[in-house]
Amino acid sequence: MKKSSFVALMLGTVSGVLFALGMCMALLPEWNAFWEGVIFGGAGILLGMITFLVWCKMEKKKLPKMNGKNVFRTIYAIIGALVLGVGMCMCLVWNQIIWGTLVGLLGIMMLIALIPMVKGIK
């Protein structure tokens, strides 16, 4: 494993855990830690962006260009992740197992569709 991959793996894991913990803190009323959760979630997002910048620097790669295609892919990925999250909430919080499973599967299919969007089909 290359050093850049290891660093990205470690920083990405920490940022993902911070973000997930922050979302749990903010969205679970039993925890009574909304603002702390927002801070943790924001720190996770910030560390994720820093991870990407560090990885690009270590791999000597340029940052992606800000064109319409990349903006659309980013918005599509965010919507796909939100659809998956809504499906999970429907199952776990609102006890709507069948509809939540269907919405979650739609979110998974949306995220899988990102692969040919980014890499293309050969």
Tab-separated table of N, CA, C and O in Angstrom:
chain	number	residue	atom	x	y	z
A	1	MET	N	0.845	-1.173	0.000
A	1	MET	CA	0.000	0.000	0.000
A	1	MET	C	0.890	1.236	0.000
A	1	MET	O	1.851	1.328	0.756
A	2	LYS	N	0.527	2.177	-0.862
A	2	LYS	CA	1.295	3.409	-0.924
A	2	LYS	C	1.001	4.283	0.293
A	2	LYS	O	-0.061	4.172	0.911
A	3	LYS	N	1.965	5.125	0.613
A	3	LYS	CA	1.810	5.996	1.772
A	3	LYS	C	0.607	6.920	1.599
A	3	LYS	O	-0.150	7.159	2.541
A	4	SER	N	0.390	7.428	0.389
A	4	SER	CA	-0.730	8.333	0.161
A	4	SER	C	-2.066	7.620	0.372
A	4	SER	O	-3.008	8.201	0.918
A	5	SER	N	-2.153	6.362	-0.029
A	5	SER	CA	-3.388	5.608	0.171
A	5	SER	C	-3.635	5.359	1.654
A	5	SER	O	-4.774	5.438	2.128
A	6	PHE	N	-2.575	5.051	2.400
A	6	PHE	CA	-2.710	4.811	3.830
A	6	PHE	C	-3.156	6.071	4.560
A	6	PHE	O	-4.053	6.033	5.412
A	7	VAL	N	-2.538	7.211	4.225
A	7	VAL	CA	-2.906	8.478	4.854
A	7	VAL	C	-4.360	8.817	4.530
A	7	VAL	O	-5.128	9.220	5.408
A	8	ALA	N	-4.751	8.629	3.262
A	8	ALA	CA	-6.137	8.907	2.871
A	8	ALA	C	-7.102	7.975	3.597
A	8	ALA	O	-8.190	8.393	4.011
A	9	LEU	N	-6.715	6.721	3.771
A	9	LEU	CA	-7.557	5.761	4.482
A	9	LEU	C	-7.758	6.184	5.932
A	9	LEU	O	-8.883	6.189	6.443
A	10	MET	N	-6.683	6.551	6.605
A	10	MET	CA	-6.773	6.934	8.013
A	10	MET	C	-7.564	8.236	8.181
A	10	MET	O	-8.494	8.305	9.004
A	11	LEU	N	-7.214	9.259	7.419
A	11	LEU	CA	-7.913	10.533	7.554
A	11	LEU	C	-9.376	10.409	7.130
A	11	LEU	O	-10.264	11.002	7.742
A	12	GLY	N	-9.631	9.634	6.083
A	12	GLY	CA	-11.001	9.431	5.632
A	12	GLY	C	-11.844	8.704	6.664
A	12	GLY	O	-13.018	9.025	6.869
A	13	THR	N	-11.246	7.730	7.333
A	13	THR	CA	-11.975	7.001	8.377
A	13	THR	C	-12.312	7.926	9.540
A	13	THR	O	-13.447	7.933	10.031
A	14	VAL	N	-11.354	8.716	9.978
A	14	VAL	CA	-11.602	9.631	11.091
A	14	VAL	C	-12.663	10.660	10.711
A	14	VAL	O	-13.574	10.951	11.486
A	15	SER	N	-12.577	11.197	9.487
A	15	SER	CA	-13.570	12.195	9.081
A	15	SER	C	-14.957	11.568	8.967
A	15	SER	O	-15.953	12.193	9.348
A	16	GLY	N	-15.045	10.347	8.470
A	16	GLY	CA	-16.339	9.669	8.373
A	16	GLY	C	-16.943	9.399	9.738
A	16	GLY	O	-18.153	9.565	9.945
A	17	VAL	N	-16.114	8.975	10.685
A	17	VAL	CA	-16.610	8.711	12.038
A	17	VAL	C	-17.062	10.016	12.705
A	17	VAL	O	-18.117	10.057	13.349
A	18	LEU	N	-16.298	11.084	12.541
A	18	LEU	CA	-16.696	12.369	13.115
A	18	LEU	C	-18.025	12.827	12.527
A	18	LEU	O	-18.913	13.291	13.245
A	19	PHE	N	-18.160	12.711	11.203
A	19	PHE	CA	-19.391	13.140	10.556
A	19	PHE	C	-20.580	12.302	11.026
A	19	PHE	O	-21.639	12.840	11.357
A	20	ALA	N	-20.410	10.977	11.067
A	20	ALA	CA	-21.508	10.100	11.484
A	20	ALA	C	-21.893	10.355	12.941
A	20	ALA	O	-23.081	10.421	13.279
A	21	LEU	N	-20.909	10.512	13.806
A	21	LEU	CA	-21.198	10.788	15.212
A	21	LEU	C	-21.911	12.127	15.361
A	21	LEU	O	-22.867	12.261	16.131
A	22	GLY	N	-21.459	13.106	14.597
A	22	GLY	CA	-22.111	14.412	14.636
A	22	GLY	C	-23.558	14.348	14.186
A	22	GLY	O	-24.439	14.967	14.780
A	23	MET	N	-23.823	13.578	13.138
A	23	MET	CA	-25.205	13.451	12.671
A	23	MET	C	-26.070	12.739	13.706
A	23	MET	O	-27.218	13.117	13.928
A	24	CYS	N	-25.521	11.719	14.354
A	24	CYS	CA	-26.276	11.044	15.418
A	24	CYS	C	-26.555	12.002	16.564
A	24	CYS	O	-27.667	12.040	17.098
A	25	MET	N	-25.566	12.771	16.954
A	25	MET	CA	-25.747	13.708	18.052
A	25	MET	C	-26.799	14.758	17.709
A	25	MET	O	-27.609	15.141	18.554
A	26	ALA	N	-26.782	15.215	16.464
A	26	ALA	CA	-27.696	16.281	16.077
A	26	ALA	C	-29.116	15.780	15.856
A	26	ALA	O	-30.079	16.496	16.133
A	27	LEU	N	-29.273	14.561	15.364
A	27	LEU	CA	-30.592	14.102	14.937
A	27	LEU	C	-31.322	13.202	15.931
A	27	LEU	O	-32.504	12.936	15.734
A	28	LEU	N	-30.631	12.723	16.953
A	28	LEU	CA	-31.310	11.890	17.947
A	28	LEU	C	-31.677	12.750	19.152
A	28	LEU	O	-30.808	13.172	19.920
A	29	PRO	N	-32.967	13.021	19.337
A	29	PRO	CA	-33.354	13.908	20.441
A	29	PRO	C	-33.024	13.341	21.812
A	29	PRO	O	-32.866	14.094	22.771
A	30	GLU	N	-32.899	12.014	21.915
A	30	GLU	CA	-32.568	11.414	23.211
A	30	GLU	C	-31.186	11.838	23.690
A	30	GLU	O	-30.909	11.839	24.881
A	31	TRP	N	-30.297	12.157	22.764
A	31	TRP	CA	-28.936	12.525	23.140
A	31	TRP	C	-28.862	13.978	23.617
A	31	TRP	O	-27.926	14.357	24.305
A	32	ASN	N	-29.810	14.814	23.199
A	32	ASN	CA	-29.869	16.217	23.600
A	32	ASN	C	-28.538	16.933	23.350
A	32	ASN	O	-27.996	17.603	24.227
A	33	ALA	N	-28.005	16.769	22.155
A	33	ALA	CA	-26.701	17.365	21.828
A	33	ALA	C	-26.707	17.904	20.403
A	33	ALA	O	-25.806	17.625	19.614
A	34	PHE	N	-27.725	18.705	20.061
A	34	PHE	CA	-27.860	19.172	18.683
A	34	PHE	C	-26.668	20.002	18.235
A	34	PHE	O	-26.046	19.724	17.217
A	35	TRP	N	-26.342	21.059	18.986
A	35	TRP	CA	-25.281	21.965	18.536
A	35	TRP	C	-23.908	21.311	18.580
A	35	TRP	O	-23.066	21.569	17.710
A	36	GLU	N	-23.683	20.450	19.547
A	36	GLU	CA	-22.426	19.702	19.573
A	36	GLU	C	-22.329	18.796	18.345
A	36	GLU	O	-21.267	18.625	17.756
A	37	GLY	N	-23.466	18.202	17.953
A	37	GLY	CA	-23.498	17.356	16.772
A	37	GLY	C	-23.219	18.127	15.500
A	37	GLY	O	-22.532	17.642	14.599
A	38	VAL	N	-23.754	19.346	15.417
A	38	VAL	CA	-23.483	20.184	14.242
A	38	VAL	C	-21.990	20.490	14.157
A	38	VAL	O	-21.385	20.448	13.079
A	39	ILE	N	-21.374	20.751	15.297
A	39	ILE	CA	-19.925	21.039	15.317
A	39	ILE	C	-19.137	19.799	14.907
A	39	ILE	O	-18.216	19.884	14.077
A	40	PHE	N	-19.479	18.636	15.455
A	40	PHE	CA	-18.782	17.404	15.096
A	40	PHE	C	-18.972	17.080	13.617
A	40	PHE	O	-18.032	16.692	12.929
A	41	GLY	N	-20.207	17.213	13.120
A	41	GLY	CA	-20.475	16.946	11.707
A	41	GLY	C	-19.711	17.888	10.791
A	41	GLY	O	-19.137	17.475	9.788
A	42	GLY	N	-19.684	19.161	11.157
A	42	GLY	CA	-18.913	20.133	10.378
A	42	GLY	C	-17.428	19.830	10.394
A	42	GLY	O	-16.737	19.962	9.375
A	43	ALA	N	-16.920	19.395	11.548
A	43	ALA	CA	-15.505	19.016	11.633
A	43	ALA	C	-15.223	17.805	10.750
A	43	ALA	O	-14.168	17.730	10.105
A	44	GLY	N	-16.163	16.861	10.682
A	44	GLY	CA	-15.994	15.699	9.815
A	44	GLY	C	-15.962	16.086	8.348
A	44	GLY	O	-15.135	15.581	7.575
A	45	ILE	N	-16.844	16.993	7.942
A	45	ILE	CA	-16.852	17.463	6.550
A	45	ILE	C	-15.549	18.194	6.235
A	45	ILE	O	-14.936	17.974	5.186
A	46	LEU	N	-15.118	19.073	7.141
A	46	LEU	CA	-13.875	19.820	6.931
A	46	LEU	C	-12.672	18.881	6.832
A	46	LEU	O	-11.826	19.037	5.941
A	47	LEU	N	-12.602	17.892	7.714
A	47	LEU	CA	-11.499	16.933	7.657
A	47	LEU	C	-11.559	16.106	6.373
A	47	LEU	O	-10.519	15.757	5.807
A	48	GLY	N	-12.756	15.810	5.886
A	48	GLY	CA	-12.885	15.100	4.615
A	48	GLY	C	-12.320	15.906	3.458
A	48	GLY	O	-11.646	15.367	2.570
A	49	MET	N	-12.600	17.214	3.451
A	49	MET	CA	-12.049	18.070	2.395
A	49	MET	C	-10.533	18.171	2.513
A	49	MET	O	-9.820	18.128	1.500
A	50	ILE	N	-10.040	18.291	3.732
A	50	ILE	CA	-8.587	18.336	3.940
A	50	ILE	C	-7.950	17.026	3.481
A	50	ILE	O	-6.877	17.032	2.872
A	51	THR	N	-8.605	15.906	3.756
A	51	THR	CA	-8.099	14.607	3.321
A	51	THR	C	-7.939	14.569	1.811
A	51	THR	O	-6.918	14.101	1.295
A	52	PHE	N	-8.950	15.065	1.102
A	52	PHE	CA	-8.884	15.082	-0.363
A	52	PHE	C	-7.729	15.952	-0.844
A	52	PHE	O	-6.979	15.560	-1.753
A	53	LEU	N	-7.535	17.117	-0.242
A	53	LEU	CA	-6.447	18.006	-0.645
A	53	LEU	C	-5.078	17.376	-0.351
A	53	LEU	O	-4.160	17.452	-1.179
A	54	VAL	N	-4.948	16.737	0.810
A	54	VAL	CA	-3.680	16.075	1.162
A	54	VAL	C	-3.394	14.934	0.192
A	54	VAL	O	-2.264	14.773	-0.282
A	55	TRP	N	-4.424	14.150	-0.146
A	55	TRP	CA	-4.230	13.034	-1.070
A	55	TRP	C	-3.801	13.542	-2.449
A	55	TRP	O	-2.886	12.983	-3.063
A	56	CYS	N	-4.454	14.608	-2.932
A	56	CYS	CA	-4.068	15.173	-4.232
A	56	CYS	C	-2.624	15.650	-4.208
A	56	CYS	O	-1.877	15.443	-5.171
A	57	LYS	N	-2.226	16.280	-3.124
A	57	LYS	CA	-0.851	16.775	-3.005
A	57	LYS	C	0.148	15.617	-2.983
A	57	LYS	O	1.186	15.664	-3.646
A	58	MET	N	-0.169	14.537	-2.227
A	58	MET	CA	0.752	13.400	-2.141
A	58	MET	C	0.843	12.638	-3.461
A	58	MET	O	1.897	12.089	-3.786
A	59	GLU	N	-0.247	12.591	-4.216
A	59	GLU	CA	-0.261	11.894	-5.500
A	59	GLU	C	0.184	12.795	-6.653
A	59	GLU	O	0.239	12.349	-7.796
A	60	LYS	N	0.468	14.058	-6.338
A	60	LYS	CA	0.874	15.049	-7.335
A	60	LYS	C	-0.170	15.160	-8.451
A	60	LYS	O	0.147	15.180	-9.631
A	61	LYS	N	-1.432	15.220	-8.041
A	61	LYS	CA	-2.538	15.360	-8.984
A	61	LYS	C	-3.134	16.750	-8.851
A	61	LYS	O	-3.095	17.362	-7.790
A	62	LYS	N	-3.704	17.224	-9.958
A	62	LYS	CA	-4.380	18.510	-9.936
A	62	LYS	C	-5.768	18.337	-9.342
A	62	LYS	O	-6.358	17.263	-9.406
A	63	LEU	N	-6.276	19.416	-8.787
A	63	LEU	CA	-7.650	19.396	-8.296
A	63	LEU	C	-8.603	19.304	-9.484
A	63	LEU	O	-8.299	19.813	-10.563
A	64	PRO	N	-9.757	18.664	-9.304
A	64	PRO	CA	-10.717	18.593	-10.404
A	64	PRO	C	-11.200	19.979	-10.812
A	64	PRO	O	-11.303	20.887	-9.987
A	65	LYS	N	-11.486	20.137	-12.097
A	65	LYS	CA	-11.967	21.414	-12.600
A	65	LYS	C	-13.414	21.635	-12.171
A	65	LYS	O	-14.182	20.694	-12.027
A	66	MET	N	-13.768	22.882	-11.975
A	66	MET	CA	-15.140	23.238	-11.632
A	66	MET	C	-15.920	23.488	-12.917
A	66	MET	O	-16.068	24.615	-13.358
A	67	ASN	N	-16.388	22.416	-13.539
A	67	ASN	CA	-17.226	22.571	-14.724
A	67	ASN	C	-18.613	22.019	-14.421
A	67	ASN	O	-18.872	21.448	-13.367
A	68	GLY	N	-19.514	22.175	-15.350
A	68	GLY	CA	-20.893	21.767	-15.137
A	68	GLY	C	-21.046	20.284	-14.867
A	68	GLY	O	-21.877	19.863	-14.052
A	69	LYS	N	-20.242	19.472	-15.546
A	69	LYS	CA	-20.333	18.022	-15.374
A	69	LYS	C	-19.968	17.608	-13.951
A	69	LYS	O	-20.659	16.801	-13.333
A	70	ASN	N	-18.895	18.160	-13.413
A	70	ASN	CA	-18.479	17.803	-12.056
A	70	ASN	C	-19.450	18.340	-11.005
A	70	ASN	O	-19.694	17.687	-9.986
A	71	VAL	N	-20.003	19.517	-11.233
A	71	VAL	CA	-20.997	20.068	-10.302
A	71	VAL	C	-22.235	19.176	-10.304
A	71	VAL	O	-22.791	18.855	-9.237
A	72	PHE	N	-22.693	18.745	-11.493
A	72	PHE	CA	-23.849	17.858	-11.575
A	72	PHE	C	-23.582	16.545	-10.857
A	72	PHE	O	-24.433	16.048	-10.108
A	73	ARG	N	-22.393	15.964	-11.048
A	73	ARG	CA	-22.054	14.707	-10.372
A	73	ARG	C	-22.076	14.870	-8.856
A	73	ARG	O	-22.551	13.987	-8.134
A	74	THR	N	-21.551	15.981	-8.378
A	74	THR	CA	-21.522	16.228	-6.940
A	74	THR	C	-22.931	16.372	-6.376
A	74	THR	O	-23.263	15.769	-5.342
A	75	ILE	N	-23.765	17.144	-7.053
A	75	ILE	CA	-25.147	17.316	-6.597
A	75	ILE	C	-25.882	15.984	-6.646
A	75	ILE	O	-26.636	15.642	-5.725
A	76	TYR	N	-25.667	15.206	-7.699
A	76	TYR	CA	-26.311	13.905	-7.829
A	76	TYR	C	-25.873	12.969	-6.692
A	76	TYR	O	-26.691	12.246	-6.123
A	77	ALA	N	-24.580	12.993	-6.346
A	77	ALA	CA	-24.081	12.150	-5.262
A	77	ALA	C	-24.692	12.549	-3.928
A	77	ALA	O	-25.060	11.691	-3.117
A	78	ILE	N	-24.832	13.836	-3.688
A	78	ILE	CA	-25.435	14.309	-2.444
A	78	ILE	C	-26.895	13.868	-2.371
A	78	ILE	O	-27.357	13.378	-1.329
A	79	ILE	N	-27.620	14.008	-3.475
A	79	ILE	CA	-29.031	13.596	-3.490
A	79	ILE	C	-29.143	12.087	-3.277
A	79	ILE	O	-29.995	11.619	-2.517
A	80	GLY	N	-28.278	11.300	-3.921
A	80	GLY	CA	-28.297	9.849	-3.739
A	80	GLY	C	-28.035	9.451	-2.294
A	80	GLY	O	-28.714	8.569	-1.749
A	81	ALA	N	-27.075	10.115	-1.654
A	81	ALA	CA	-26.787	9.814	-0.254
A	81	ALA	C	-27.953	10.208	0.648
A	81	ALA	O	-28.281	9.493	1.605
A	82	LEU	N	-28.597	11.322	0.342
A	82	LEU	CA	-29.753	11.739	1.136
A	82	LEU	C	-30.932	10.782	0.966
A	82	LEU	O	-31.632	10.477	1.933
A	83	VAL	N	-31.150	10.297	-0.261
A	83	VAL	CA	-32.234	9.335	-0.485
A	83	VAL	C	-31.960	8.056	0.302
A	83	VAL	O	-32.860	7.497	0.941
A	84	LEU	N	-30.720	7.584	0.281
A	84	LEU	CA	-30.360	6.407	1.069
A	84	LEU	C	-30.583	6.659	2.553
A	84	LEU	O	-31.132	5.816	3.270
A	85	GLY	N	-30.202	7.816	3.033
A	85	GLY	CA	-30.397	8.154	4.443
A	85	GLY	C	-31.867	8.246	4.828
A	85	GLY	O	-32.263	7.814	5.915
A	86	VAL	N	-32.689	8.791	3.943
A	86	VAL	CA	-34.128	8.858	4.225
A	86	VAL	C	-34.702	7.450	4.311
A	86	VAL	O	-35.524	7.148	5.188
A	87	GLY	N	-34.264	6.566	3.423
A	87	GLY	CA	-34.721	5.175	3.490
A	87	GLY	C	-34.337	4.517	4.800
A	87	GLY	O	-35.136	3.784	5.401
A	88	MET	N	-33.118	4.791	5.267
A	88	MET	CA	-32.688	4.228	6.544
A	88	MET	C	-33.518	4.798	7.692
A	88	MET	O	-33.898	4.072	8.613
A	89	CYS	N	-33.802	6.097	7.647
A	89	CYS	CA	-34.635	6.707	8.693
A	89	CYS	C	-36.035	6.124	8.678
A	89	CYS	O	-36.628	5.894	9.736
A	90	MET	N	-36.569	5.902	7.490
A	90	MET	CA	-37.911	5.324	7.402
A	90	MET	C	-37.944	3.950	8.064
A	90	MET	O	-38.919	3.606	8.722
A	91	CYS	N	-36.886	3.173	7.861
A	91	CYS	CA	-36.844	1.833	8.468
A	91	CYS	C	-36.585	1.890	9.965
A	91	CYS	O	-37.281	1.240	10.747
A	92	LEU	N	-35.597	2.653	10.374
A	92	LEU	CA	-35.111	2.583	11.749
A	92	LEU	C	-35.830	3.509	12.720
A	92	LEU	O	-35.918	3.207	13.912
A	93	VAL	N	-36.322	4.638	12.235
A	93	VAL	CA	-36.914	5.615	13.140
A	93	VAL	C	-38.432	5.633	13.024
A	93	VAL	O	-39.138	5.656	14.026
A	94	TRP	N	-38.935	5.596	11.800
A	94	TRP	CA	-40.364	5.755	11.586
A	94	TRP	C	-41.099	4.428	11.440
A	94	TRP	O	-42.306	4.424	11.189
A	95	ASN	N	-40.404	3.302	11.536
A	95	ASN	CA	-40.998	1.962	11.469
A	95	ASN	C	-41.800	1.707	10.194
A	95	ASN	O	-42.840	1.064	10.223
A	96	GLN	N	-41.319	2.212	9.082
A	96	GLN	CA	-41.938	1.951	7.782
A	96	GLN	C	-40.969	1.074	6.981
A	96	GLN	O	-40.271	1.550	6.085
A	97	ILE	N	-40.938	-0.196	7.315
A	97	ILE	CA	-39.910	-1.095	6.813
A	97	ILE	C	-39.978	-1.252	5.291
A	97	ILE	O	-38.955	-1.144	4.600
A	98	ILE	N	-41.155	-1.508	4.744
A	98	ILE	CA	-41.246	-1.782	3.296
A	98	ILE	C	-40.909	-0.537	2.488
A	98	ILE	O	-40.061	-0.586	1.584
A	99	TRP	N	-41.552	0.599	2.798
A	99	TRP	CA	-41.260	1.821	2.054
A	99	TRP	C	-39.820	2.276	2.292
A	99	TRP	O	-39.155	2.761	1.358
A	100	GLY	N	-39.339	2.136	3.503
A	100	GLY	CA	-37.960	2.515	3.786
A	100	GLY	C	-36.954	1.679	3.018
A	100	GLY	O	-35.948	2.183	2.523
A	101	THR	N	-37.243	0.387	2.891
A	101	THR	CA	-36.359	-0.492	2.115
A	101	THR	C	-36.364	-0.092	0.651
A	101	THR	O	-35.300	-0.030	0.012
A	102	LEU	N	-37.531	0.216	0.113
A	102	LEU	CA	-37.611	0.616	-1.293
A	102	LEU	C	-36.888	1.946	-1.541
A	102	LEU	O	-36.153	2.081	-2.529
A	103	VAL	N	-37.077	2.899	-0.647
A	103	VAL	CA	-36.393	4.188	-0.799
A	103	VAL	C	-34.885	4.005	-0.629
A	103	VAL	O	-34.082	4.588	-1.376
A	104	GLY	N	-34.474	3.179	0.322
A	104	GLY	CA	-33.048	2.906	0.513
A	104	GLY	C	-32.426	2.234	-0.700
A	104	GLY	O	-31.314	2.567	-1.105
A	105	LEU	N	-33.141	1.293	-1.301
A	105	LEU	CA	-32.634	0.646	-2.520
A	105	LEU	C	-32.520	1.638	-3.666
A	105	LEU	O	-31.570	1.572	-4.462
A	106	LEU	N	-33.469	2.558	-3.769
A	106	LEU	CA	-33.369	3.606	-4.788
A	106	LEU	C	-32.105	4.441	-4.563
A	106	LEU	O	-31.381	4.747	-5.520
A	107	GLY	N	-31.823	4.797	-3.308
A	107	GLY	CA	-30.610	5.552	-3.010
A	107	GLY	C	-29.351	4.776	-3.347
A	107	GLY	O	-28.396	5.329	-3.893
A	108	ILE	N	-29.353	3.461	-3.067
A	108	ILE	CA	-28.192	2.631	-3.403
A	108	ILE	C	-28.005	2.576	-4.919
A	108	ILE	O	-26.879	2.692	-5.425
A	109	MET	N	-29.109	2.421	-5.658
A	109	MET	CA	-29.002	2.387	-7.120
A	109	MET	C	-28.495	3.719	-7.669
A	109	MET	O	-27.702	3.745	-8.619
A	110	MET	N	-28.931	4.819	-7.052
A	110	MET	CA	-28.440	6.126	-7.485
A	110	MET	C	-26.933	6.252	-7.259
A	110	MET	O	-26.207	6.759	-8.118
A	111	LEU	N	-26.468	5.754	-6.121
A	111	LEU	CA	-25.036	5.844	-5.836
A	111	LEU	C	-24.224	4.911	-6.724
A	111	LEU	O	-23.115	5.256	-7.149
A	112	ILE	N	-24.761	3.736	-7.023
A	112	ILE	CA	-24.065	2.820	-7.936
A	112	ILE	C	-23.992	3.419	-9.337
A	112	ILE	O	-23.008	3.228	-10.056
A	113	ALA	N	-25.025	4.174	-9.723
A	113	ALA	CA	-25.029	4.802	-11.045
A	113	ALA	C	-23.934	5.856	-11.180
A	113	ALA	O	-23.596	6.261	-12.294
A	114	LEU	N	-23.362	6.279	-10.062
A	114	LEU	CA	-22.252	7.238	-10.134
A	114	LEU	C	-21.012	6.632	-10.796
A	114	LEU	O	-20.226	7.356	-11.407
A	115	ILE	N	-20.836	5.336	-10.663
A	115	ILE	CA	-19.621	4.705	-11.212
A	115	ILE	C	-19.532	4.899	-12.715
A	115	ILE	O	-18.511	5.400	-13.218
A	116	PRO	N	-20.575	4.532	-13.490
A	116	PRO	CA	-20.446	4.804	-14.938
A	116	PRO	C	-20.453	6.293	-15.260
A	116	PRO	O	-19.898	6.695	-16.267
A	117	MET	N	-21.059	7.116	-14.395
A	117	MET	CA	-21.029	8.564	-14.646
A	117	MET	C	-19.600	9.105	-14.578
A	117	MET	O	-19.218	9.961	-15.353
A	118	VAL	N	-18.841	8.604	-13.618
A	118	VAL	CA	-17.489	9.112	-13.411
A	118	VAL	C	-16.477	8.392	-14.292
A	118	VAL	O	-15.666	9.017	-14.967
A	119	LYS	N	-16.511	7.057	-14.291
A	119	LYS	CA	-15.520	6.272	-15.024
A	119	LYS	C	-15.882	6.033	-16.478
A	119	LYS	O	-15.018	5.795	-17.285
A	120	GLY	N	-17.169	6.041	-16.779
A	120	GLY	CA	-17.615	5.734	-18.131
A	120	GLY	C	-17.718	4.241	-18.336
A	120	GLY	O	-17.286	3.434	-17.522
A	121	ILE	N	-18.345	3.848	-19.442
A	121	ILE	CA	-18.501	2.445	-19.794
A	121	ILE	C	-17.657	2.178	-21.027
A	121	ILE	O	-17.761	2.872	-22.027
A	122	LYS	N	-16.814	1.153	-20.942
A	122	LYS	CA	-15.923	0.841	-22.072
A	122	LYS	C	-16.311	-0.462	-22.707
A	122	LYS	O	-16.771	-1.372	-22.116
